[in-house]
Tab-separated table of C-alpha atoms in Angstrom:
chain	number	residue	atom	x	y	z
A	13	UNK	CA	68.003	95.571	72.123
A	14	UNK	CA	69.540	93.675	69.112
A	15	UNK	CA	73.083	95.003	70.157
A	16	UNK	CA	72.879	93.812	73.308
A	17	UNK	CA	71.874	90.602	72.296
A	18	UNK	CA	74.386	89.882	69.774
A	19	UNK	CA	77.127	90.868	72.746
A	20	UNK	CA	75.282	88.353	75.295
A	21	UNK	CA	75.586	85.442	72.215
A	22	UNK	CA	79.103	85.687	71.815
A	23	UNK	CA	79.896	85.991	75.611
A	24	UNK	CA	77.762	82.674	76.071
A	25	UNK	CA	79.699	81.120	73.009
A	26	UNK	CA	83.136	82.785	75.478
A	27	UNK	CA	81.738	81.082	78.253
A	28	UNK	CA	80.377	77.403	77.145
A	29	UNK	CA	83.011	76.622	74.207
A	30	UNK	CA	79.935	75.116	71.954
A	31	UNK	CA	76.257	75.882	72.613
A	32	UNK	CA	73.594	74.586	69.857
A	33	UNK	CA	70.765	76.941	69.043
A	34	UNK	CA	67.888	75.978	71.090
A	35	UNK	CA	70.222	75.816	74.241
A	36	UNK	CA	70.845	79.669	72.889
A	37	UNK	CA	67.670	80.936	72.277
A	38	UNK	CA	66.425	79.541	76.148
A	39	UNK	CA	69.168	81.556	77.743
A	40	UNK	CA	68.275	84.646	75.165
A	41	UNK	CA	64.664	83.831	75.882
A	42	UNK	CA	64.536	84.640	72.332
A	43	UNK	CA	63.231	81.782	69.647
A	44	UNK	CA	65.685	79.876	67.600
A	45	UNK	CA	65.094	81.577	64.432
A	46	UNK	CA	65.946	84.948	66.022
A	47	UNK	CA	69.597	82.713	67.451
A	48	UNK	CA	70.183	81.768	63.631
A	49	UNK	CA	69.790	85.115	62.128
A	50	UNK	CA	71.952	86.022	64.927
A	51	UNK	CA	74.263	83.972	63.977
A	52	UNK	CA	74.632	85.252	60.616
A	53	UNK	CA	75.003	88.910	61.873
A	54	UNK	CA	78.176	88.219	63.788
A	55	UNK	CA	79.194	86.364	61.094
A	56	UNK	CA	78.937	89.378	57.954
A	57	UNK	CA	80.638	91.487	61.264
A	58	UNK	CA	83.333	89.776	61.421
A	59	UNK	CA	83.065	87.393	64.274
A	60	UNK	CA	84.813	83.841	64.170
A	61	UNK	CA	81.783	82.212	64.545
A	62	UNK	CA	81.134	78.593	63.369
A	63	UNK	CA	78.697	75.531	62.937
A	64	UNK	CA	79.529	71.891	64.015
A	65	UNK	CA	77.515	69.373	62.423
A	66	UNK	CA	76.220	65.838	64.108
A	67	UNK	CA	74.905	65.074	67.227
A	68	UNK	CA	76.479	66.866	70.056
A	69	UNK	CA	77.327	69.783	67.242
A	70	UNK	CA	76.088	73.511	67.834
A	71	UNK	CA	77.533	76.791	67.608
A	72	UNK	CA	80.960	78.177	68.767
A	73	UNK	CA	83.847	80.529	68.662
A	74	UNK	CA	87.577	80.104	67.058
A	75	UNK	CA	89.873	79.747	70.181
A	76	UNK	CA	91.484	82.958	71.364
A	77	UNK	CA	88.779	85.419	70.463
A	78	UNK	CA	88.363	87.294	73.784
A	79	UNK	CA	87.746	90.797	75.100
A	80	UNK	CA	89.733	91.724	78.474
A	81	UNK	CA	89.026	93.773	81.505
A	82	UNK	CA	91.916	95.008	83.010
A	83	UNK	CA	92.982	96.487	86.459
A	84	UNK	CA	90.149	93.959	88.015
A	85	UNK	CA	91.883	91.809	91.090
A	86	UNK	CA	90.569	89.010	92.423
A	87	UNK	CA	88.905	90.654	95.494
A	88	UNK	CA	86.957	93.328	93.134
A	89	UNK	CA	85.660	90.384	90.868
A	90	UNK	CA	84.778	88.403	93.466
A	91	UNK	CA	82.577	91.977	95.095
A	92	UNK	CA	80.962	92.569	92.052
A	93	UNK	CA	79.698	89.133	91.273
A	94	UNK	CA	78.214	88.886	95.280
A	95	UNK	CA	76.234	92.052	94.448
A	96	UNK	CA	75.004	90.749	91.454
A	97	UNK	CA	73.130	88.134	93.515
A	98	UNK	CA	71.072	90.338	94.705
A	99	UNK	CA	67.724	90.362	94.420
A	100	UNK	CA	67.262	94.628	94.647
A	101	UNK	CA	67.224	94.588	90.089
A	102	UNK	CA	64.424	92.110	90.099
A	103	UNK	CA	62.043	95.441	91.610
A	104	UNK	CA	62.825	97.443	89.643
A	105	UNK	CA	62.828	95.277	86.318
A	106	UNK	CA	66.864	95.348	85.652
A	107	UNK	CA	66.911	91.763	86.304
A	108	UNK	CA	67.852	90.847	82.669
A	109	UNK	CA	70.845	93.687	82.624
A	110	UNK	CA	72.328	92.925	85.414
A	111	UNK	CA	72.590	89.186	84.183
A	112	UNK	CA	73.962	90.051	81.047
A	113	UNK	CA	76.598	92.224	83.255
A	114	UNK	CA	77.673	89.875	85.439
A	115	UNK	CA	77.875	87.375	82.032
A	116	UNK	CA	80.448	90.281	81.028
A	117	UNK	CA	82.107	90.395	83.659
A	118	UNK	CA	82.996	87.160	84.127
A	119	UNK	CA	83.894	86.575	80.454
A	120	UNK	CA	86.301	89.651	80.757
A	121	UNK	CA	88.376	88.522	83.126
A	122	UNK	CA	91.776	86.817	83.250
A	123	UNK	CA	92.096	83.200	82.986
A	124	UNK	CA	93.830	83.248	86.897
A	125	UNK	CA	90.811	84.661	88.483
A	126	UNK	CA	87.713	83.920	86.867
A	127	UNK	CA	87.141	80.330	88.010
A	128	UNK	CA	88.282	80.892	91.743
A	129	UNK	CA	86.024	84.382	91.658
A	130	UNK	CA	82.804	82.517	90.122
A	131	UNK	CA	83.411	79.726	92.534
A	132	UNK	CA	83.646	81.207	95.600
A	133	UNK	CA	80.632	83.627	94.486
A	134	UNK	CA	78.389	80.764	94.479
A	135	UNK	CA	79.014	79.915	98.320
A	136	UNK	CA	77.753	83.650	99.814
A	137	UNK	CA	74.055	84.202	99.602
A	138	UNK	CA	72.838	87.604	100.320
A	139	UNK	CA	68.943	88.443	101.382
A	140	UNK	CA	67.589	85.035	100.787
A	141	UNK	CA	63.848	84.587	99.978
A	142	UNK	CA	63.588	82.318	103.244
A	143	UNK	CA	65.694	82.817	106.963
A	144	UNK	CA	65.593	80.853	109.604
A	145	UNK	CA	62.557	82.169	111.795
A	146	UNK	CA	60.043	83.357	109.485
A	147	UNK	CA	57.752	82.155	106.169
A	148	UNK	CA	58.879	82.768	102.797
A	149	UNK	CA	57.977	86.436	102.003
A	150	UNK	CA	57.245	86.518	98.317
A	151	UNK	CA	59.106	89.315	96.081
A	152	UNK	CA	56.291	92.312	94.784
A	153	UNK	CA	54.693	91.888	91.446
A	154	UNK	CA	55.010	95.238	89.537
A	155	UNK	CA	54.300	94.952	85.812
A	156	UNK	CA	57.304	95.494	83.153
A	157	UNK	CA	55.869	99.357	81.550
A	158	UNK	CA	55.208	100.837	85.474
A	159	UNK	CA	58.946	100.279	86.202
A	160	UNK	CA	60.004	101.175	82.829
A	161	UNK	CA	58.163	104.513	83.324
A	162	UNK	CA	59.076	105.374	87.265
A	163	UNK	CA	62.770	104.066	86.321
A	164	UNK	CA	62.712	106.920	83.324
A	165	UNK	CA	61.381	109.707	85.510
A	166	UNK	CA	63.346	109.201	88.459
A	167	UNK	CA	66.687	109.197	85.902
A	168	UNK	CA	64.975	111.944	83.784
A	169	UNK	CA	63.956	114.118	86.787
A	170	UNK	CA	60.269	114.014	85.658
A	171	UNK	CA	57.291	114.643	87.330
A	172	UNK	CA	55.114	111.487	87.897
A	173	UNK	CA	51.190	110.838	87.966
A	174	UNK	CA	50.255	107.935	89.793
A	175	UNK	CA	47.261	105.854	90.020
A	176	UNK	CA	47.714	104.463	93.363
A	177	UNK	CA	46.232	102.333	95.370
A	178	UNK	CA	46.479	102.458	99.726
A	179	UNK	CA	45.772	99.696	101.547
A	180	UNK	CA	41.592	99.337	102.746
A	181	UNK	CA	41.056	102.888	100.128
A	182	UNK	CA	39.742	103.098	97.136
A	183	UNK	CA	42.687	104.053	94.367
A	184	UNK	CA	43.249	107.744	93.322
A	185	UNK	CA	45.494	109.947	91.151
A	186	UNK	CA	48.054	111.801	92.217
A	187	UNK	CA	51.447	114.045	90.798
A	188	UNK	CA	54.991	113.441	92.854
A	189	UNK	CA	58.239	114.197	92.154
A	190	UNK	CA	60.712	110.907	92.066
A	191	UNK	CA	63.366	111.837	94.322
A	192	UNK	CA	64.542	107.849	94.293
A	193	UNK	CA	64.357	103.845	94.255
A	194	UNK	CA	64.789	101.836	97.502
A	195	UNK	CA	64.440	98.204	97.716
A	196	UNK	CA	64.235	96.416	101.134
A	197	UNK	CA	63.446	92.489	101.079
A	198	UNK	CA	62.389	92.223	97.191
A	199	UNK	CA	59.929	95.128	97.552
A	200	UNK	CA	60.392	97.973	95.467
A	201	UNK	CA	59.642	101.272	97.039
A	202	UNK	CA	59.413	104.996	95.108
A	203	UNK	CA	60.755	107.633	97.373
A	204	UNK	CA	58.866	111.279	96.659
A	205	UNK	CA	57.266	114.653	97.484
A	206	UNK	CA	54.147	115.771	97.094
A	207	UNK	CA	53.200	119.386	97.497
A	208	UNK	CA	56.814	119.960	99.565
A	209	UNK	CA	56.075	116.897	101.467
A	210	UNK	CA	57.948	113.392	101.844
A	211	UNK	CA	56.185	110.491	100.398
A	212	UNK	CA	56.619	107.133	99.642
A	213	UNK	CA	55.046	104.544	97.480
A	214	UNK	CA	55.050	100.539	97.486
A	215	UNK	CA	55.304	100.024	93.273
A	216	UNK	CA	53.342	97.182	93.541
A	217	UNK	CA	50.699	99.709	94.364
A	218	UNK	CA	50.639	101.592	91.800
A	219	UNK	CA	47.723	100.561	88.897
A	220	UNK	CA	49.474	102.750	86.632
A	221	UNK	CA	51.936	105.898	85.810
A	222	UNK	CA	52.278	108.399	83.646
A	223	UNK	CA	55.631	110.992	82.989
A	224	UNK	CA	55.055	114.316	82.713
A	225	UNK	CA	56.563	116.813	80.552
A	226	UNK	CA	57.526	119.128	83.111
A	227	UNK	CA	60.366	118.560	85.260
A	228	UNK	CA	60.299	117.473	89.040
A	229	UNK	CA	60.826	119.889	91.973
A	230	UNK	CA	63.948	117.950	93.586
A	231	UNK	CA	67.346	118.706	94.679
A	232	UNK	CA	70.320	117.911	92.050
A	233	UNK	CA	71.866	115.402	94.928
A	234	UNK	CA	70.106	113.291	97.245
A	235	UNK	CA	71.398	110.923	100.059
A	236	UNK	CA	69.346	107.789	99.827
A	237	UNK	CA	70.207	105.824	102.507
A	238	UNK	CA	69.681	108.661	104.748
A	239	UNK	CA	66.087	109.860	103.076
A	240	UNK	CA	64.751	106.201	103.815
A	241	UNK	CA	66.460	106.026	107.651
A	242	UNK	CA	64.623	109.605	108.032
A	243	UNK	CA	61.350	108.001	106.585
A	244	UNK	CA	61.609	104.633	108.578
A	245	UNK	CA	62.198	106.487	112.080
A	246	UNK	CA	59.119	109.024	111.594
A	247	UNK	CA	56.998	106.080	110.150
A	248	UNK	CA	57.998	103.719	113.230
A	249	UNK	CA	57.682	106.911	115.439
A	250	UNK	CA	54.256	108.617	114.505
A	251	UNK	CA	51.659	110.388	116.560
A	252	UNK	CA	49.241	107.957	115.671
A	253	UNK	CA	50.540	104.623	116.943
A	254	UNK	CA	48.788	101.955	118.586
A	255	UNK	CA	49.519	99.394	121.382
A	256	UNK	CA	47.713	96.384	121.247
A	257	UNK	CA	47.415	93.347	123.541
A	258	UNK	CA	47.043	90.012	121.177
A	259	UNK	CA	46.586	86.578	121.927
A	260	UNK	CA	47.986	84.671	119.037
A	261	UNK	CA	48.872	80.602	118.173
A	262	UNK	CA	52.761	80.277	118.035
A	263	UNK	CA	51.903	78.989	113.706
A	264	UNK	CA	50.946	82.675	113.054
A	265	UNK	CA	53.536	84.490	115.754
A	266	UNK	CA	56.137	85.847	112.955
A	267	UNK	CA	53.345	86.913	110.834
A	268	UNK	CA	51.881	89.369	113.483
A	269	UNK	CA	55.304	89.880	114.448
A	270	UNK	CA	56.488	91.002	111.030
A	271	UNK	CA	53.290	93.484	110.201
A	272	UNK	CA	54.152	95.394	113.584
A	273	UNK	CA	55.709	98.034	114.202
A	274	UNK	CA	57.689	96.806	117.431
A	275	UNK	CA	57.040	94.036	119.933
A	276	UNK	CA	56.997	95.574	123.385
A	277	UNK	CA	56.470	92.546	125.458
A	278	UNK	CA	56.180	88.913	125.209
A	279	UNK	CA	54.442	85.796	127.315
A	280	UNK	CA	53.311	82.172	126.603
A	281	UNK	CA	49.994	81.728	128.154
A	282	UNK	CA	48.324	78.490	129.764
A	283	UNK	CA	47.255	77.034	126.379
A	284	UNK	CA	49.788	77.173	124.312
A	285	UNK	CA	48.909	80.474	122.917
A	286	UNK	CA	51.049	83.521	123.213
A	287	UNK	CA	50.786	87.009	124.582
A	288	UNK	CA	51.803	89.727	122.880
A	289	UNK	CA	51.639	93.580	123.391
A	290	UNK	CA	52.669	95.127	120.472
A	291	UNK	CA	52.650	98.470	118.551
A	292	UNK	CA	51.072	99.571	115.113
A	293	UNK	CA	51.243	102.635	112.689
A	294	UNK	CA	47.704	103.858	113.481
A	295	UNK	CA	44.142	102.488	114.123
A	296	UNK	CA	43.606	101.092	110.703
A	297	UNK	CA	46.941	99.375	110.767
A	298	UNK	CA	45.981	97.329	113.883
A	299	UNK	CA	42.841	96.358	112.689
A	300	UNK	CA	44.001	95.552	108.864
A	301	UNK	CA	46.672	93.327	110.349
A	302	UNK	CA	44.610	91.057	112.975
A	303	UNK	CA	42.285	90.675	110.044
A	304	UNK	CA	44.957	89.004	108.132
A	305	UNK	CA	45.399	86.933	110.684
A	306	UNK	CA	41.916	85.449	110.876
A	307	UNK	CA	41.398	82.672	113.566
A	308	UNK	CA	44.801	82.364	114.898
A	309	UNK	CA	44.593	85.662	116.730
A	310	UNK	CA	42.664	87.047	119.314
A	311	UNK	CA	42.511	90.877	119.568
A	312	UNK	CA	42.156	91.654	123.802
A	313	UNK	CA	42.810	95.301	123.896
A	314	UNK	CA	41.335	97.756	123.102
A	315	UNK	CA	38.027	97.523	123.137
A	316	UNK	CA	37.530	99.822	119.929
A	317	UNK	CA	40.100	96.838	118.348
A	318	UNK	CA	37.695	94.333	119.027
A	319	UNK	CA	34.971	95.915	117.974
A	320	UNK	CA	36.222	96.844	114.578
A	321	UNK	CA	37.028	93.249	114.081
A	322	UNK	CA	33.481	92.036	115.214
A	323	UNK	CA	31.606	94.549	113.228
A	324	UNK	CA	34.056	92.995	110.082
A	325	UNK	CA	33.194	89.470	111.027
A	326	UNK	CA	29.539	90.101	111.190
A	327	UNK	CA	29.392	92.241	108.172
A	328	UNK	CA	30.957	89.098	106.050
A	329	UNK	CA	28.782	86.708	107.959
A	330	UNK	CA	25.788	88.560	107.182
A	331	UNK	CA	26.994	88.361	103.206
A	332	UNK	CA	27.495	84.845	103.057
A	333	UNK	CA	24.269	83.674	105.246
A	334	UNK	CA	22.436	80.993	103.632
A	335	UNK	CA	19.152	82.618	102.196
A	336	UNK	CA	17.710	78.748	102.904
C-alpha cells in the first residue's frame, strides 16, 4: 500500500540522515520513478523533505522531524526487536510488515535507547537456518496469493477449500475450517477441522485455496500452543507406528534421524556404519523415508520394509533399462 510506503520512506530518511533514490527504491523494492513521485507526495503533505545536489547528494529530512514512542524501556525495545528476527512471518508472507515494524520501532524510540537496543539485538540469533548437528533445512516455499487467502480466512473465520496435496497421493479437494497458523522451523503449518475432526496441513502443500462465503465451524477462542502440543503427542503416539531396524552411513545419520519419529536405540557397527532402531508414523512413512535416503541406508527389519523398497528399486530399474 502507497500509505505504507510513504511512512517506510520517511522512517528510512529518520534512520540514514541522506539516502539517494536508487539506494531508496532497493530497500522499497519499488523502482526509482515510483521513489521520486514519492518524494513529491510527502512534499505537497507537508513533509520537510529535500534534494542535495552533487555527488554524494540524495534525499533527506530537516533535522528534528521525528515521531516518538513513549512508555518503551530499554528491556521492551530490546524484546521486540529479538522477535522480529524471527523467521515465523517469512511462512506466512508478513515478512515485508514486520520489517517495516521493526523500521518503526526503532525510529520511534528515544535517542538513549535506540543504539544500545539495535546493538545488542544484533548479537542474539533465534532459530537459525543451520545448528550445530544437522544440514541446513531449507524454509517452505508457499506462493504469495495461498497465504494471502489462508491468512484472510483464518482472521475472517471463513471456511477454506483446499487443493492439497499428501505426500506419495495424488492431490484432492477438500473444505476445513481454519482454526490457526503454527510455524515450527520455517515451515508454515494450517491448523483445522474437517467434518468435527482435527486436521492439519503443511502450506507448502497446498496447490491452491479458495474462501468461502460461509463462515467456519470454530470456537470464538482457541489455545494454540496447546492445539499443536495435543496434535504433536497423538501424531508421535498413533496406533499405526512402526519400528524399524536401519543400517545407515554416519553422512546420512541426522537425515534419518530427523524424518523419525523417535530413535529408540543406537550402535556403531564393524564398518563404520551405524545401527539404528527407530520408530515411524505408519507403514508408508517408513518406507517414504528410507527411500529418501537412497544408498546410504540399509532397511534390515521388517521384512515387508524391505520388500517395499525392492519392489521400488526394481520398478525404477525396469523404467530406465537400456532398450539396447
Amino acid at each position: 500500500m502507497r500509505a505504507d510506503r510513504l511512512v517506510s520512506l520517511v522512517l528510512l530518511l529518520r534512520q540514514h540522515g541522506r539516502m539517494s533514490a536508487a539506494a531508496l527504491a532497493r530497500e522499497l523494492e519499488v523502482s526509482t520513478r515510483t521513489v521520486l513521485r514519492d518524494i513529491e507526495a510527502l512534499s505537497a503533505a507537508g513533509v520537510p523533505v529535500y534534494a542535495e545536489r552533487g555527488r554524494h547528494g540524495g534525499f533527506a529530512l530537516l533535522p528534528g522531524f521525528r515521531t516518538e514512542l513513549t512508555g518503551l524501556n530499554h528491556d521492551e525495545a530490546l524484546a521486540l526487536l529479538v522477535a522480529g528476527s524471527r523467521r515465523g512471518a517469512q511462512a506466512f508472507g508478513l515478512g515485508s510488515a514486520l520489517a517495516s515494524a521493526m523500521l518503526k520501532v526503532v525510529d520511534a524510540l528515544p535517542d538513549s535507547y535506540r543504539d544500545t537496543a539495535a546493538g545488542a539485538a544484533e548479537r542474539l540469533l533465534i532459530e537459525p537456518e543451520t545448528d550445530l548437528l544437522a544440514r541446513r533445512q531449507p524454509s517452505d516455499e508457499v506462493p504469495d496469493a495461498v497465504v494471502a487467502t489462508v491468512l484472510r480466512a483464518v482472521f475472517g473465520g471463513r471456511r477454506l477449500r483446499l487443493r492439497y496435496a499428501p505426500p506419495d497421493r495424488e492431490p484432492s479437494w477438500r473444505t476445513v475450517d481454519p482454526i490457526g497458523l503454527v510455524t515450527v522451523r520455517g515451515r508454515g503449518y494450517l491448523l483445522a477441522t474437517r467434518s468435527g475432526e482435527d486436521r492439519t496441513y503443511r502450506l507448502s502443500r497446498v496447490l491452491a485455496v479458495e474462501e468461502l462465503a460461509e463462515p467456519a465451524q470454530r470456537p470464538d477462542r482457541v489455545d494454540l500452543d496447546r492445539a499443536w502440543q495435543e496434535r504433536s503427542t497423538r501424531f508421535r503416539h498413533g496406533d499405526d507406528q512402526v519400528g524399524v531396524v536401519v543400517r545407515v552411513h554416519p553422512e546420512r545419520r541426522e537425515e534419518l534421524v530427523g524424518t523419525a519419529l523417535s530413535v529408540r536405540g543406537e550402535e556403531p557397527g564393524e564398518d563404520g556404519w551405524l545401527r539404528l532402531e527407530v520408530t515411524f508414523q505408519d507403514r508408508r512413512h517408513a518406507v517414504w523415508a528410507l527411500w529418501q535416503l537412497a544408498a546410504g541406508a540399509e532397511a534390515l527389519e521388517p521384512q515387508w520394509l524391505r520388500d517395499a523398497l525392492h519392489t521400488r528399486a526394481t520398478a525404477i530399474t525396469t523404467r530406465y533399462q537400456s532398450s539396447a
